[in-house]
Amino acid sequence: MIKDRFFDLLSDSIAYEECPICNATEKEVKRHIDMLLYESVNDVGVRQDIRKALGFCNRHMDLLLSYNDILGDALIAQDLVKEVLTKDFNVKKNGLCPICIFENNIEKLFEDTFINALKKKSFREKLSEKRSILCLNHFRKIYNKLNGEAKEFLYATEKKNLSHLKDELDEEVEHFDYTNKGKKWKDEKNAHTRAFRFLLGKEFIDSNHHT
């Protein structure tokens, strides 16, 4: 079932020390781009949506180009340039970035899945065992939709894990003190990167991201 698949993706994303909703959404967006480049690039409806939006937003254009699919990119660019010439430069955006539309829809599904998953004891236990942190945006959105035990649990878990991240940031800064010269890095390494992911959510671009 589709709902089970979303739950499994979300549950797997808890293993990382970052927002599970952002992580799961990003994976689905990348899968969507795979399909776009390898299967849908010649679909009439898909290409019409791309033409209406005059391509993609900067963030998703960068992501698309990172696949280095020269043929797929060239077909999309060819279609857009042809559109500009056909309409003698009288073109304007008449729609959102098609990938943004997909991302927003899939993100909402993961948000709803997360809220429903909090009702399951096994999910709460897994969440409390890991150091997964909802990004600030998703925490606020989810927290405001909860009540009772689930709301208290999410607040306590988020604060515990964010406090742990703050401790790691302290250690990361202290690591550069001359008295700690030669000290080996532990979990605190790259704590600043995880902090920026928490603050910026899906807007954070990291070319070295594990997904």
XYZ file of C-alpha atoms in Angstrom:
211
model
C 0.000 0.000 0.000
C 1.090 3.589 -0.715
C 0.540 4.687 2.899
C 2.726 1.818 4.153
C 5.455 2.853 1.713
C 5.425 6.439 2.989
C 5.529 5.210 6.574
C 8.490 2.922 5.809
C 10.399 5.741 4.091
C 9.749 8.041 7.020
C 10.698 5.388 9.557
C 13.956 4.660 7.714
C 14.804 8.380 7.645
C 14.789 8.529 11.446
C 18.167 6.791 11.362
C 19.798 10.056 10.270
C 20.498 12.961 12.612
C 18.334 15.341 10.639
C 14.716 16.044 9.715
C 13.080 12.755 8.641
C 10.408 14.621 6.652
C 13.003 16.622 4.698
C 15.082 13.492 4.176
C 12.199 11.337 2.937
C 10.883 14.163 0.739
C 14.305 14.691 -0.805
C 14.588 11.008 -1.671
C 11.205 11.061 -3.389
C 12.097 14.234 -5.303
C 15.280 12.596 -6.575
C 13.319 9.510 -7.589
C 10.880 11.810 -9.405
C 13.747 13.500 -11.281
C 15.076 10.068 -12.246
C 11.712 9.263 -13.792
C 11.532 12.682 -15.458
C 14.899 12.302 -17.151
C 14.689 8.646 -18.094
C 10.976 8.082 -18.737
C 8.885 11.264 -18.826
C 11.084 13.728 -20.718
C 9.193 12.994 -23.948
C 5.741 12.976 -22.340
C 3.610 15.676 -24.008
C 1.844 16.699 -20.780
C 5.072 16.852 -18.772
C 6.796 19.003 -21.371
C 3.804 21.313 -21.536
C 4.008 21.880 -17.757
C 7.727 22.607 -18.060
C 7.104 25.103 -20.879
C 4.386 26.870 -18.878
C 6.824 27.337 -15.991
C 9.704 28.205 -18.353
C 11.732 25.442 -16.769
C 12.478 24.993 -13.092
C 13.405 27.056 -10.036
C 17.124 27.577 -9.390
C 17.268 24.982 -6.602
C 15.716 22.228 -8.694
C 17.590 23.273 -11.832
C 20.854 22.761 -9.926
C 19.612 19.377 -8.735
C 18.545 18.364 -12.244
C 21.921 19.325 -13.732
C 23.743 17.351 -11.026
C 22.481 14.152 -12.695
C 24.665 14.991 -15.715
C 22.043 13.581 -18.093
C 23.092 15.545 -21.169
C 20.386 14.176 -23.462
C 17.561 14.742 -20.984
C 18.787 18.256 -20.182
C 19.243 19.061 -23.878
C 15.725 17.904 -24.777
C 14.213 20.124 -22.067
C 16.396 23.118 -23.030
C 15.644 22.579 -26.726
C 11.916 22.645 -26.041
C 12.163 25.843 -23.975
C 14.320 27.749 -26.468
C 12.007 26.667 -29.300
C 9.070 28.031 -27.263
C 10.788 31.417 -26.891
C 11.531 31.622 -30.626
C 8.058 30.445 -31.663
C 6.434 33.162 -29.542
C 9.000 35.770 -30.645
C 10.219 36.322 -27.064
C 6.697 37.037 -25.773
C 6.808 34.404 -23.083
C 6.214 34.521 -19.350
C 5.903 32.038 -16.533
C 2.383 30.712 -16.209
C 2.999 28.133 -13.530
C 5.165 26.981 -10.650
C 8.284 24.894 -11.072
C 6.905 21.382 -11.837
C 9.342 19.794 -9.399
C 8.293 22.254 -6.670
C 4.676 21.208 -7.210
C 5.606 17.545 -6.808
C 7.792 18.326 -3.789
C 5.058 20.302 -2.017
C 2.519 17.521 -2.541
C 4.837 14.745 -1.375
C 6.007 16.835 1.599
C 2.391 17.240 2.738
C 1.900 13.459 2.538
C 4.966 12.887 4.722
C 3.777 15.488 7.226
C 0.411 13.736 7.524
C 2.152 10.361 7.764
C 4.389 11.639 10.566
C 1.400 12.904 12.551
C -0.393 9.550 12.198
C 2.811 7.636 12.972
C 3.127 9.426 16.322
C 0.057 7.463 17.420
C 2.092 4.259 17.172
C 4.122 3.287 20.221
C 6.777 1.551 18.101
C 7.336 4.735 16.068
C 7.612 6.909 19.187
C 10.099 4.464 20.715
C 12.242 4.506 17.575
C 12.109 8.295 17.442
C 13.158 8.601 21.091
C 16.076 6.187 20.582
C 17.555 8.149 17.678
C 18.875 11.695 17.397
C 16.648 12.613 14.488
C 15.572 16.274 14.634
C 12.680 17.798 12.738
C 13.782 20.963 10.973
C 12.446 24.141 12.548
C 9.781 24.576 9.867
C 8.438 21.030 10.118
C 8.567 21.026 13.906
C 6.386 24.136 14.067
C 3.924 22.789 11.500
C 3.611 19.353 13.124
C 3.630 20.634 16.715
C 0.760 23.065 16.041
C -1.395 20.231 14.692
C -0.901 17.962 17.710
C -2.463 17.828 21.138
C -2.182 15.835 24.333
C 0.416 13.090 24.749
C 1.704 13.234 21.168
C 2.370 16.978 21.460
C 4.218 16.581 24.755
C 6.258 13.677 23.380
C 7.334 15.565 20.252
C 8.337 18.645 22.248
C 10.379 16.624 24.751
C 12.096 14.560 22.033
C 12.875 17.563 19.834
C 14.284 19.562 22.746
C 16.416 16.620 23.931
C 17.921 16.050 20.485
C 18.400 19.745 19.752
C 20.135 20.179 23.129
C 22.442 17.303 22.189
C 23.229 19.058 18.891
C 23.992 22.256 20.808
C 26.447 20.300 22.994
C 28.119 18.958 19.849
C 28.404 22.491 18.467
C 30.115 23.544 21.703
C 32.555 20.644 21.327
C 33.125 21.461 17.657
C 34.088 25.050 18.516
C 36.263 23.948 21.456
C 38.064 21.539 19.148
C 39.827 24.532 17.561
C 41.214 25.724 20.888
C 45.012 25.356 20.863
C 44.807 23.270 24.037
C 42.886 20.619 22.094
C 45.399 20.376 19.264
C 45.651 16.779 18.064
C 42.361 15.746 19.662
C 40.438 13.289 17.483
C 37.069 14.243 16.058
C 34.041 12.337 17.281
C 30.298 12.889 16.760
C 30.766 16.656 16.951
C 32.369 16.809 13.503
C 30.078 18.622 11.033
C 27.630 19.555 13.792
C 27.389 22.992 12.178
C 26.132 21.400 8.940
C 23.389 19.533 10.805
C 22.501 22.778 12.602
C 22.043 24.623 9.305
C 19.883 21.764 8.025
C 17.736 22.164 11.136
C 17.387 25.912 10.614
C 16.843 25.914 6.844
C 15.120 22.578 6.200
C 14.648 21.659 2.536
C 16.112 25.011 1.439
C 19.507 23.844 2.651
C 21.683 22.713 -0.238
C 24.535 20.343 0.583
C 26.316 18.707 -2.355
C 27.775 16.109 -0.022
C 24.413 14.984 1.357
C 24.202 11.214 1.851
C 21.106 10.823 -0.315
